[in-house]
Coordinates of C-alpha atoms in Angstrom, one line a residue:
X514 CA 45.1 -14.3 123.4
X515 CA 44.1 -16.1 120.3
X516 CA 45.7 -13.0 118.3
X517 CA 49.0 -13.6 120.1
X518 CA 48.5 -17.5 119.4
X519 CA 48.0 -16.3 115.5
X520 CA 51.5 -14.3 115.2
X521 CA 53.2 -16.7 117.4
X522 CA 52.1 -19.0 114.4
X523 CA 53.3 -17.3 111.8
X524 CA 56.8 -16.1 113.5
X525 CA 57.6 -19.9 114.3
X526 CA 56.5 -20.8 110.1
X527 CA 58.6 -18.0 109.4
X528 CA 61.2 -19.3 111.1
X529 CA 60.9 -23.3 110.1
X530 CA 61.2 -21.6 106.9
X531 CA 64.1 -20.1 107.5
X532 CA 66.0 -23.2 109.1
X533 CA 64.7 -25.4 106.3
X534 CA 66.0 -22.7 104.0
X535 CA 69.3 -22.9 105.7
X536 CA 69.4 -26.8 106.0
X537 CA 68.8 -26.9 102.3
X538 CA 71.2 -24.5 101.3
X539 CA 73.9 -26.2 103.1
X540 CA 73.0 -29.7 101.8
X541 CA 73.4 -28.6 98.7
X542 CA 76.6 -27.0 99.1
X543 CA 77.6 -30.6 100.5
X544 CA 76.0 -32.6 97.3
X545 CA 78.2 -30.0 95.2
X546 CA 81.4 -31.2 96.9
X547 CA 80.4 -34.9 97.1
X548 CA 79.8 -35.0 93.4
X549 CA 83.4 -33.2 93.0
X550 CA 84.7 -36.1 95.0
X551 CA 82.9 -38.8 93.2
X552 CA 82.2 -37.4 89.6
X553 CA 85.9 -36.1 88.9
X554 CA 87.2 -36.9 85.6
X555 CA 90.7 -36.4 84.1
X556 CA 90.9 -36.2 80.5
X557 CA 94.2 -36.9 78.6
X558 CA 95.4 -34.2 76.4
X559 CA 98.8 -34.8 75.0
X560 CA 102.4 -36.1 76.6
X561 CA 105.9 -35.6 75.7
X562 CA 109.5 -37.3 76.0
X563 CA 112.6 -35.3 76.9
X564 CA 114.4 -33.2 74.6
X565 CA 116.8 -33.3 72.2
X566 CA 118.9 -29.9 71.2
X567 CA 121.4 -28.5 69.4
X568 CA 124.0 -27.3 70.6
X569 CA 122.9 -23.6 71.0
X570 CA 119.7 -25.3 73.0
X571 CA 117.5 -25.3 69.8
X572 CA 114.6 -28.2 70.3
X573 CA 115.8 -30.6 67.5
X574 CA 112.5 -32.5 69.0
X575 CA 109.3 -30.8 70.6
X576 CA 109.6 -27.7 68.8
X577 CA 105.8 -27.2 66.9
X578 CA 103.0 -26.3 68.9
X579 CA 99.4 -26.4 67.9
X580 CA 96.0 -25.3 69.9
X581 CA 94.0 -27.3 71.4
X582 CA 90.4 -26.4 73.0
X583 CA 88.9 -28.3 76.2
X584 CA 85.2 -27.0 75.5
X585 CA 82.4 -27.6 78.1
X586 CA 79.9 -27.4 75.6
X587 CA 77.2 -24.9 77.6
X588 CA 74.5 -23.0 75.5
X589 CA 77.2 -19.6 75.9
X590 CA 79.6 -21.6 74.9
X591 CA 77.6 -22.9 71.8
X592 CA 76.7 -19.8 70.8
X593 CA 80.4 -18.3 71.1
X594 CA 81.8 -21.0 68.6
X595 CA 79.4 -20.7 66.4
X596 CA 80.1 -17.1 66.4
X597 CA 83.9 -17.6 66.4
X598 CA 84.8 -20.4 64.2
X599 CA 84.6 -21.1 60.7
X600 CA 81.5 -22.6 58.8
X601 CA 83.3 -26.3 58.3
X602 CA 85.0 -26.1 61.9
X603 CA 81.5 -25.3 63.5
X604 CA 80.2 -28.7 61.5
X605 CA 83.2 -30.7 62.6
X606 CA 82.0 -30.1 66.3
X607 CA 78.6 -29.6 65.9
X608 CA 77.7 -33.5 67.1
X609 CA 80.1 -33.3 69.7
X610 CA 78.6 -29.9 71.2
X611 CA 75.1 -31.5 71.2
X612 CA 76.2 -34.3 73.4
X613 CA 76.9 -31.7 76.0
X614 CA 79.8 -33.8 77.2
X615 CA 83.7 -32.1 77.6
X616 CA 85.8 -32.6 74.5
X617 CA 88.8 -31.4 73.5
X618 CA 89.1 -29.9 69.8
X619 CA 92.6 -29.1 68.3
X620 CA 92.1 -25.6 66.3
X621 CA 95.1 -23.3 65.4
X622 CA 92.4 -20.8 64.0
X623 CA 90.5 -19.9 67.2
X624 CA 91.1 -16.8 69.1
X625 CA 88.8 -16.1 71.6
X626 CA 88.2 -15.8 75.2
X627 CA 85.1 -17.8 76.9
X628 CA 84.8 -19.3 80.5
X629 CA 83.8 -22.6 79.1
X630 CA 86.7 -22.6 76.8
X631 CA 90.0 -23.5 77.9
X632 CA 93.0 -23.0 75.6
X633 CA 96.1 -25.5 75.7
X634 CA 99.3 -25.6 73.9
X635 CA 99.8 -29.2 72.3
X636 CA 103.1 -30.3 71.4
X637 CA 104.3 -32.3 68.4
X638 CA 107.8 -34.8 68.9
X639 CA 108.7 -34.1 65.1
X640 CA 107.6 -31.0 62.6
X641 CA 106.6 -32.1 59.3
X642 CA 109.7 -32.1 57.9
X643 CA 111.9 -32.4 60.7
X644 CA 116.3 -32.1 60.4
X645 CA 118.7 -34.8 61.1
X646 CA 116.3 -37.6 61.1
X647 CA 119.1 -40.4 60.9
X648 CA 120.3 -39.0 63.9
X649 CA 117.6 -38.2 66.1
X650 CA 115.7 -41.4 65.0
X651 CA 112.3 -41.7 65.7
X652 CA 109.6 -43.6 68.1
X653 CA 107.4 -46.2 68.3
X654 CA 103.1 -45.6 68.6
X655 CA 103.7 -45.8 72.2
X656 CA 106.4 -43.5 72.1
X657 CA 109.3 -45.6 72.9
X658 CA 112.7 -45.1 71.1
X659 CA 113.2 -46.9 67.7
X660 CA 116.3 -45.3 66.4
X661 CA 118.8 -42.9 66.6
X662 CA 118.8 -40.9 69.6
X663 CA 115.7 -41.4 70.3
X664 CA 116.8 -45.6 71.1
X665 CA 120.3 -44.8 72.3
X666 CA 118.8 -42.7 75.1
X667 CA 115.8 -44.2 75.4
X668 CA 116.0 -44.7 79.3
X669 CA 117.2 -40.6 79.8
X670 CA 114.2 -39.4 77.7
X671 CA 111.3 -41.7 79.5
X672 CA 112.9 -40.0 82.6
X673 CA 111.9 -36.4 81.5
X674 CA 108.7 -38.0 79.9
X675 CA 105.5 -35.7 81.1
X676 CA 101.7 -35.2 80.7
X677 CA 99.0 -32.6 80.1
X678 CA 95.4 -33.5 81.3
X679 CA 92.2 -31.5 82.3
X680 CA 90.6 -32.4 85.5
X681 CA 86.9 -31.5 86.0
X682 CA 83.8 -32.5 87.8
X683 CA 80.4 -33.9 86.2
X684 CA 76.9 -34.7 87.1
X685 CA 76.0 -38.2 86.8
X686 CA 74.6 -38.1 83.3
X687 CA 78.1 -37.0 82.4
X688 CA 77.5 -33.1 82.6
X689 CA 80.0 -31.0 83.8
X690 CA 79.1 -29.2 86.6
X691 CA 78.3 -25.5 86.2
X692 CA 80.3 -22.7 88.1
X693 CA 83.0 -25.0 89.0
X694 CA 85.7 -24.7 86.2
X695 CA 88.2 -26.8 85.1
X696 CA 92.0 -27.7 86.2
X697 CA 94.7 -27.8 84.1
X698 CA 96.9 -30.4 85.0
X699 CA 100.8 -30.0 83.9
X700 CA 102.9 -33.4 85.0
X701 CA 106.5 -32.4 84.2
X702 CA 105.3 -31.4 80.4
X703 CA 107.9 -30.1 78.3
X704 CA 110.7 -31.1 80.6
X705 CA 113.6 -29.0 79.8
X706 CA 115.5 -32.3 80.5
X707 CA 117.5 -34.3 77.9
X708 CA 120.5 -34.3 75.6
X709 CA 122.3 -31.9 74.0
X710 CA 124.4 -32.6 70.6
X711 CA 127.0 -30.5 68.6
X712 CA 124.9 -29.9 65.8
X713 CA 123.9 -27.2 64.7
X714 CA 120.5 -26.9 63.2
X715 CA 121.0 -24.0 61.4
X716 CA 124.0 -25.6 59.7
X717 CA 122.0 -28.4 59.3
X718 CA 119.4 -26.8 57.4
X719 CA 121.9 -24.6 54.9
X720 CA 123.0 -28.2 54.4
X721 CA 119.8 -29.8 53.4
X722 CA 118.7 -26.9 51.7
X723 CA 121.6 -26.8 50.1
X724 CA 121.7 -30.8 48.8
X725 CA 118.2 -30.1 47.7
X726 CA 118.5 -27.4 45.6
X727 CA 121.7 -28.7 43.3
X728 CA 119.9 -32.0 43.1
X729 CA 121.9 -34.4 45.1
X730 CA 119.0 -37.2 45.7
X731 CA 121.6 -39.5 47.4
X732 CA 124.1 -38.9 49.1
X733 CA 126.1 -37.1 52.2
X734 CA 127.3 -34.2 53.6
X735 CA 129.0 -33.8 56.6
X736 CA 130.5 -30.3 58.7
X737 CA 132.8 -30.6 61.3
X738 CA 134.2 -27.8 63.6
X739 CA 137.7 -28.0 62.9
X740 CA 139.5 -27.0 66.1
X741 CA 137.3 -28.8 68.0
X742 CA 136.2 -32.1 65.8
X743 CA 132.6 -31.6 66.7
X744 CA 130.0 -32.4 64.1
X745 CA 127.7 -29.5 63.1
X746 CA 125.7 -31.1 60.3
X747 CA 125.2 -34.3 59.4
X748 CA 123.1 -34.8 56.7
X749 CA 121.9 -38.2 54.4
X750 CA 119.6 -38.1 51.4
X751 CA 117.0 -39.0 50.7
X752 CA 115.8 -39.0 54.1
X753 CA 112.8 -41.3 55.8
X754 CA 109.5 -39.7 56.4
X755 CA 109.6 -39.7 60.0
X756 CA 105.6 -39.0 60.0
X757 CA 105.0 -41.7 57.4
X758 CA 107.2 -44.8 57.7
X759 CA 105.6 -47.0 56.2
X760 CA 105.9 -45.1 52.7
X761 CA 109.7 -44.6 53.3
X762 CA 109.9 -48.4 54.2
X763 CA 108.5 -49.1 50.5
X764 CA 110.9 -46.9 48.9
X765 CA 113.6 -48.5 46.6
X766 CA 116.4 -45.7 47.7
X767 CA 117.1 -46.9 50.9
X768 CA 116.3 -43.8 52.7
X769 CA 116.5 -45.2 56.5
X770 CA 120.5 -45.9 55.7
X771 CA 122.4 -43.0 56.7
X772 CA 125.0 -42.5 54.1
X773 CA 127.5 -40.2 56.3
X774 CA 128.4 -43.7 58.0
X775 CA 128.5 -46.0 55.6
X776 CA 131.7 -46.8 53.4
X777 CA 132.0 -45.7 49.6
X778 CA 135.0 -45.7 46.9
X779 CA 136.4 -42.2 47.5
X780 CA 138.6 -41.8 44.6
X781 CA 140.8 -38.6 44.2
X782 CA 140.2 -37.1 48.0
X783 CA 143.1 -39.9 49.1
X784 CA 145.1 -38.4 46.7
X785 CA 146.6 -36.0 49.6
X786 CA 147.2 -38.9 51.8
X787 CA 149.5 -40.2 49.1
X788 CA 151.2 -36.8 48.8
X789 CA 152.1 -36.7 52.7
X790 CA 153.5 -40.4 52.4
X791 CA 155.7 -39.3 49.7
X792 CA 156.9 -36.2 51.6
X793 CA 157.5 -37.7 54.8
X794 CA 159.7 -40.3 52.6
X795 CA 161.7 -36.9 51.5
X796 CA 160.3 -36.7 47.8
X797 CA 160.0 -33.0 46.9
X798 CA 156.7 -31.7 45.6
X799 CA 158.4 -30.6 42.7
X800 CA 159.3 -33.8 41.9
X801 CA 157.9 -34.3 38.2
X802 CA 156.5 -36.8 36.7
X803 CA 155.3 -37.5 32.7
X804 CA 151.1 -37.9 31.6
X805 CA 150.5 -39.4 28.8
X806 CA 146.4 -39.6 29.4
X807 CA 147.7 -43.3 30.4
X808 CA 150.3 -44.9 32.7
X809 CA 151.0 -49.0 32.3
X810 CA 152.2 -51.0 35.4
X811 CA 152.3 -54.5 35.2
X812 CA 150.8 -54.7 31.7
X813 CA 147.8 -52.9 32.8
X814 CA 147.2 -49.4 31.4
X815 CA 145.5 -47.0 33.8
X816 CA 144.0 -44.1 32.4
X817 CA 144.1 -40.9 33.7
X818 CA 140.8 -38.7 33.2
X819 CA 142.4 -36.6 30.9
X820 CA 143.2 -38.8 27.9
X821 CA 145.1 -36.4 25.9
X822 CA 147.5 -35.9 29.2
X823 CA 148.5 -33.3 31.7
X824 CA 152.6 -33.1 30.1
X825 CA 154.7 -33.2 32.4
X826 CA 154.3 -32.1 36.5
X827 CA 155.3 -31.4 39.7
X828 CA 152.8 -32.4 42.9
X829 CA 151.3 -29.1 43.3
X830 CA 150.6 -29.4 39.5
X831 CA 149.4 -32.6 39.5
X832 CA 147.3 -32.2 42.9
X833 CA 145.5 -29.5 41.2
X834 CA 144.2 -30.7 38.2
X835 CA 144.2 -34.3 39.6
X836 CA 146.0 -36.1 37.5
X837 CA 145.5 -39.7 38.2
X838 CA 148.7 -40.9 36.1
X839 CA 151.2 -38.5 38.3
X840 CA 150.2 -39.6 41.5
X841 CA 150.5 -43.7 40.3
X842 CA 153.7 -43.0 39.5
X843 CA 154.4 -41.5 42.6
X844 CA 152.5 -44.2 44.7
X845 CA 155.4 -46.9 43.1
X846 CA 158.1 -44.9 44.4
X847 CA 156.7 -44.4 47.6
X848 CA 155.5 -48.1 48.5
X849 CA 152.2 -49.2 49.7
X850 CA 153.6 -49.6 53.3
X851 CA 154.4 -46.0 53.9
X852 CA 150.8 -44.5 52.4
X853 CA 148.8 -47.5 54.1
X854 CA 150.5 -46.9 57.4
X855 CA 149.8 -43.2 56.8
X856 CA 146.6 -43.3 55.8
X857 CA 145.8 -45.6 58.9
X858 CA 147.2 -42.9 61.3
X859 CA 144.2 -40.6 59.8
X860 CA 141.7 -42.7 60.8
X861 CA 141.0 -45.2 57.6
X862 CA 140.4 -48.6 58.4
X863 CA 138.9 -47.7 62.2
X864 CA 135.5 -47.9 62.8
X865 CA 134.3 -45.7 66.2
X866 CA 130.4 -45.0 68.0
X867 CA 128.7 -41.6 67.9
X868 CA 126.3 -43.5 70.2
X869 CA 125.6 -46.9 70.9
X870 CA 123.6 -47.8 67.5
X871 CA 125.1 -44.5 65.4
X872 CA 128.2 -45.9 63.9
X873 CA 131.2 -44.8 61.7
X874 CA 131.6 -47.7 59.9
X875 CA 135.7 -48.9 59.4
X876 CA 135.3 -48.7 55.3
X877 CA 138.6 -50.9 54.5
X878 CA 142.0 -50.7 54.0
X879 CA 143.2 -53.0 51.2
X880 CA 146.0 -55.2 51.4
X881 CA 148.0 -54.8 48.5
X882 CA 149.8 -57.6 46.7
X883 CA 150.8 -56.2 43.2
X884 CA 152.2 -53.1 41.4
X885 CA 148.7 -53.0 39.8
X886 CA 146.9 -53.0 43.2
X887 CA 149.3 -50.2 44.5
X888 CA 148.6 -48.4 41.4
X889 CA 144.8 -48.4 42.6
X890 CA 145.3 -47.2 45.6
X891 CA 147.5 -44.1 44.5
X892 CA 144.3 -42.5 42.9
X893 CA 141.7 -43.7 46.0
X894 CA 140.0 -46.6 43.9
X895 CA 140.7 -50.5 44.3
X896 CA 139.1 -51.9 47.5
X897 CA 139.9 -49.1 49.9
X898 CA 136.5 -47.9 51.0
X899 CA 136.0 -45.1 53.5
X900 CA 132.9 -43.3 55.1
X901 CA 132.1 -39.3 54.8
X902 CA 132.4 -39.1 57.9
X903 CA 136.3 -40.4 57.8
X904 CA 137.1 -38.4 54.8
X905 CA 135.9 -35.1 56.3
X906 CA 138.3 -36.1 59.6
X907 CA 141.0 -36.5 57.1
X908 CA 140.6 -33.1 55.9
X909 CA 140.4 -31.5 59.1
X910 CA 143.6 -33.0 60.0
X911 CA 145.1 -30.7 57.2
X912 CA 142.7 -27.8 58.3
X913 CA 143.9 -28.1 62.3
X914 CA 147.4 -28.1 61.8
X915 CA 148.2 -31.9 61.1
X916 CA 145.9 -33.0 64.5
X917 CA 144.1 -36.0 64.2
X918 CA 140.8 -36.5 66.4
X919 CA 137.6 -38.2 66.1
X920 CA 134.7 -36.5 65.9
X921 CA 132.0 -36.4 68.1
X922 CA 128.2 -35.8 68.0
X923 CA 127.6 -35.0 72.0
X924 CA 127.6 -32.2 74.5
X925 CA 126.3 -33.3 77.6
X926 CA 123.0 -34.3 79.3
X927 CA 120.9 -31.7 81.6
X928 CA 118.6 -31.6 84.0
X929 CA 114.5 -30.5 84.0
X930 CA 116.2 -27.4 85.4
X931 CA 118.6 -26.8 82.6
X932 CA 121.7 -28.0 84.8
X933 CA 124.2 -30.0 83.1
X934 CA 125.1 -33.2 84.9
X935 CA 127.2 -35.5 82.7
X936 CA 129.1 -34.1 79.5
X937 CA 131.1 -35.7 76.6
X938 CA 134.5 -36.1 77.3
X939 CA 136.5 -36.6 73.9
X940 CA 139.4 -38.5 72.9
X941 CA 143.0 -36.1 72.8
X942 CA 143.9 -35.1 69.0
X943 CA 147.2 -36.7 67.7
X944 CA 149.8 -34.4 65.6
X945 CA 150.4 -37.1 62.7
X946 CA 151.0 -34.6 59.9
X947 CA 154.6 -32.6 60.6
X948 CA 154.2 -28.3 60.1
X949 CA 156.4 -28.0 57.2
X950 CA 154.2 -31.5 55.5
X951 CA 151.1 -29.7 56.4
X952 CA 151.9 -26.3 55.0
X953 CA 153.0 -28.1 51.8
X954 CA 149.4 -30.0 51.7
X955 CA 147.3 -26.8 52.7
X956 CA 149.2 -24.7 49.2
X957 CA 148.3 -28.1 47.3
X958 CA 144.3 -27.9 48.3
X959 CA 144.1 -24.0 48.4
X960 CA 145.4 -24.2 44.4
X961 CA 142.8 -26.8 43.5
X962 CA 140.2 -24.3 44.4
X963 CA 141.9 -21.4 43.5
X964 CA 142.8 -22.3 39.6
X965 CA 142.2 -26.4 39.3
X966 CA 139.7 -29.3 39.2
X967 CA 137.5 -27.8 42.5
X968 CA 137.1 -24.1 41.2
X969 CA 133.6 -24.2 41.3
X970 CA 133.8 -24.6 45.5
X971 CA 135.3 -21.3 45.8
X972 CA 132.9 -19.5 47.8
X973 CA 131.7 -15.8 47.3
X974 CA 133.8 -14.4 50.3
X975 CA 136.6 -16.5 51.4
X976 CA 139.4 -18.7 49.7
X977 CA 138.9 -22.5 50.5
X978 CA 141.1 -25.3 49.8
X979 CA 140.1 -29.0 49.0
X980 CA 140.0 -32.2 46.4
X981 CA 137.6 -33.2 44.3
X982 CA 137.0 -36.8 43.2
X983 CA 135.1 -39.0 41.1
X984 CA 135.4 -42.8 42.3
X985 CA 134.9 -45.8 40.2
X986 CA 132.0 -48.3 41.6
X987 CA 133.2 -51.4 39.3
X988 CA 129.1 -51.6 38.8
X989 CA 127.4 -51.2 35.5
X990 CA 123.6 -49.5 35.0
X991 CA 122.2 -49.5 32.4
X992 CA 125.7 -49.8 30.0
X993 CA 127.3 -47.1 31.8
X994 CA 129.9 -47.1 34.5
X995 CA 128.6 -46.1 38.1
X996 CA 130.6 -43.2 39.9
X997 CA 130.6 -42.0 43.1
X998 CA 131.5 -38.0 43.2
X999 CA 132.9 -35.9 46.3
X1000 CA 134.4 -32.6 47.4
X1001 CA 135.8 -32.3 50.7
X1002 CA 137.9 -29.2 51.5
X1003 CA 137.8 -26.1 54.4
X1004 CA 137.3 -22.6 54.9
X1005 CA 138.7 -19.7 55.1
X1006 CA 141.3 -21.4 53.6
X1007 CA 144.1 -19.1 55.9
X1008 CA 142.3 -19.7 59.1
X1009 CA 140.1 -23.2 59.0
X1010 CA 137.3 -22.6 60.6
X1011 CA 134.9 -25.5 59.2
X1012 CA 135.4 -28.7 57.0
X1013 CA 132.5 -29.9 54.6
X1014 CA 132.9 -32.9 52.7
X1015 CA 130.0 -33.6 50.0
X1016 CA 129.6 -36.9 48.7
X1017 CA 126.8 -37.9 46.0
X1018 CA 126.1 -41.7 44.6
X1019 CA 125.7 -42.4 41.4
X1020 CA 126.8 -38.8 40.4
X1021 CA 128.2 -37.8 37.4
X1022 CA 131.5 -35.1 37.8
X1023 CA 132.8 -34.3 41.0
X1024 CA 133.6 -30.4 39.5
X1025 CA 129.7 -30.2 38.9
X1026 CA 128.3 -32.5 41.3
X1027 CA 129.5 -31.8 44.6
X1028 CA 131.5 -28.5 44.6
X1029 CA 128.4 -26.2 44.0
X1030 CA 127.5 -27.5 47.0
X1031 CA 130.5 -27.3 49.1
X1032 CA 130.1 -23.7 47.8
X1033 CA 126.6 -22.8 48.6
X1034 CA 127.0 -24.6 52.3
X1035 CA 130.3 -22.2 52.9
X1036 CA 128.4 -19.1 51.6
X1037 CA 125.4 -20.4 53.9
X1038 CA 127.6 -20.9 56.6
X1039 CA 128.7 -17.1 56.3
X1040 CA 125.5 -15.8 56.2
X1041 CA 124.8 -16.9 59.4
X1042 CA 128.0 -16.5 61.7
X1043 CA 129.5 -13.0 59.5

């Protein structure tokens, strides 16, 4: 009896033991989920806006990623880092991994795999040295739109506007809790929804590249499609620091103003819009007239740039070389009424909105009062005023078959699934130039590259035709006159594809300082698309 008393004993400690074994085990499973519920953390990692592409989708915006570690800072995990990071990046961390508290550590250099380590991609809004920065703008510190783009659409890029967080669970010292992992939590980050332009970026960047390397510091360039007026580069130097404002703000070069849109003396590029005046009044281009390096009207003399004279020529002549005294001669027979009227109907004098705060400004038309202030305006100079932007539509009127259109910066908008849902609907082209004018025009501009004044724009594999130009400022530096230069022309010059107009302030010769460029843009341009 007492023996059965004895195992009975032992069988009921055996199995208390077992129940308070059980009762423990499952209490603690239960303090395990109640300290998930009351100990989860989320830790911020990075957000981002919605995009902004080119026209072939290309992220304009969004486009450089960078690695970023969320590092539960376990003795493994210690161990592993110290093991898998360099000397410097170890000590950068090392306070942070003795806390024992979650971090996150951005490190392009690691490449590893750890359970404690969790790798994220990070996103920055702008690369170092991002394209088009007058037209995509930039943000504010709490990433609202400033400028550009980034203002205009302000409202459709907060809508695509998304997170990145960690979400994990910690002990009550702050510990996270072992076995349980972490979440990675993706809010609509890097939303494929936002706007799409015409630009190009690749285009953009031949340009840039290409302003850079022949030492235009300030100044424009502009490309426009010419069948379809859409802008494919649109570049202004010197260009803002868009990752260092404050610097750019200092600078004395004005570097936020975006040069494509503002209005400049364009000198010898009007001279065409002169020419189609006088042949829609029925002067024939081979009317000649005489250079003497100088013409006088009114008592004035006006000197062309070729003091010793050009001799007697026709237009085409006269075109090419650019010969400042023919076409003043030809402006008085023509009247300021007929090349003002015409030069209106190509878009001078008109200001229009890329966007609501992007804006081609109207430059100016001058009104003309004198023989002397016609004479100005027969070579380009005087008060007429027009932007890049304006003078490359001029010449892709010429390039399109006498069309006139605005250009346009937009595509359409799309959704986080990629699905367009609004598009750019632009304004119908207008023939203002007659076929047998145009024809004339396109011979004119194809012999200045070919043998005149813009031979040095001739690219390596195509004929191009256009006008160079170098515009009086009336300002004074230094004792010597202040010129604006430009080169705007199209190629292949026997089936326009693309119109690049180069303008450079404070330059020097147009033959020198802006037709290299037009050059090395159209041989860029080739490299990519032939």
């Amino acid at each position: 009896m007492a023996k059965r008393t004895v195992i009975s004993f032992l069988l009921l400690c055996i199995l208390s033991a077992s129940i308070v074994f059980r009762i423990a085990y499952i209490s603690d499973v239960y303090s395990v989920d109640a300290a998930e519920q009351k100990s989860a953390r989320v830790m911020n990692v990075a957000s981002t806006r919605g995009m902004i592409y080119d026209r072939n989708m290309i992220p304009l915006v969004n486009s450089v990623t960078h690695k970023a570690l969320f590092i539960n800072p376990t003795d493994s995990a210690v161990k592993y880092l110290a093991s898998n990071l360099s000397r410097d990046e170890y000590i950068k961390i090392s306070q942070k991994l003795n806390k024992g508290i979650p971090f996150i550590y951005m490190c392009d250099s690691y490449d590893g795999i750890h359970d404690d380590i969790t790798e994220l991609s990070i996103y920055d809004r702008y690369e170092e040295n991002p394209l088009a920065v007058h037209l995509t703008g930039y943000t504010d510190y709490e990433g609202k739109g400033v400028s550009g783009i980034e203002k205009d659409f302000q409202e459709l890029l907060s809508e695509y506007s998304g997170s990145l967080s960690v979400r994990y669970n910690v002990s009550s010292s702050g510990r996270m809790l072992k076995g349980l992992g972490c979440e990675v939590v993706s809010d609509n980050y890097l939303s494929s929804g936002g706007v799409v332009l015409t630009i190009d970026k690749e285009i953009q960047r031949v340009c840039e590249n290409a302003m850079e390397q022949n030492g235009l510091k300030k100044g424009a360039v502009v490309v426009l499609d010419v069948s379809s007026g859409e802008i494919l580069a649109l570049a202004s130097f010197p260009e803002y620091d868009i990752n260092n404002l404050s610097a750019s703000l200092r600078s004395d070069d004005s570097p936020f103003l975006n040069r494509a849109l503002e209005a400049y003396p364009v000198g010898s590029v009007f001279k065409p819009v002169v020419a189609v005046a006088a042949l829609e009044q029925g002067v024939s281009p081979d009317t000649e007239f005489f250079c003497g390096g100088k013409v006088n009207i009114s008592g004035i003399d006006f000197n062309c740039h070729e003091r010793e004279g050009h001799g007697m020529l026709n237009m085409y002549e006269a075109m090419a070389v650019s010969c400042n005294s023919y076409f003043i001669q030809l402006g008085q027979k023509v009247g300021s009424d007929n090349i003002l009227t015409t030069a209106s109907s190509l878009g001078f004098g008109h200001e229009y909105s890329l966007s609501d705060t992007i804006i081609n400004k109207s430059g100016n038309i001058p009104h003309i009062d004198s023989a002397a202030s016609l004479a100005n305006l027969s070579f380009g100079q005087g008060s007429l005023l027009a932007t890049p932007l304006q003078v490359a539509s001029l010449y892709r009127a010429f390039a399109n078959s006498g069309y006139y259109g605005e250009a346009y910066l937009f595509k359409n908008m799309i959704d986080e699934n990629g699905k367009v849902f609004a598009y750019y609907e632009k304004e119908p082209q207008t023939k203002v130039i007659p076929d047998n004018i145009n024809k004339i025009i396109n011979e004119m501009l194809r012999q200045t590259v070919f043998q005149g004044s813009g031979i040095n724009a001739k690219p390596m594999c195509f004929d191009a035709a256009g006008k160079t130009a170098t515009a009086e400022t009336g300002k004074i530096i230094n004792g010597n006159k202040m010129v604006h230069t430009w080169f705007s022309g199209y190629f292949p010059a026997e089936n326009p594809e693309y119109v690049i107009t180069v303008f450079r302030e404070d330059g020097n010769y147009s033959s020198t300082d802006c037709a290299p460029v037009f050059r090395d843009i159209a041989d860029g341009i080739t490299g990519l698309k032939y």
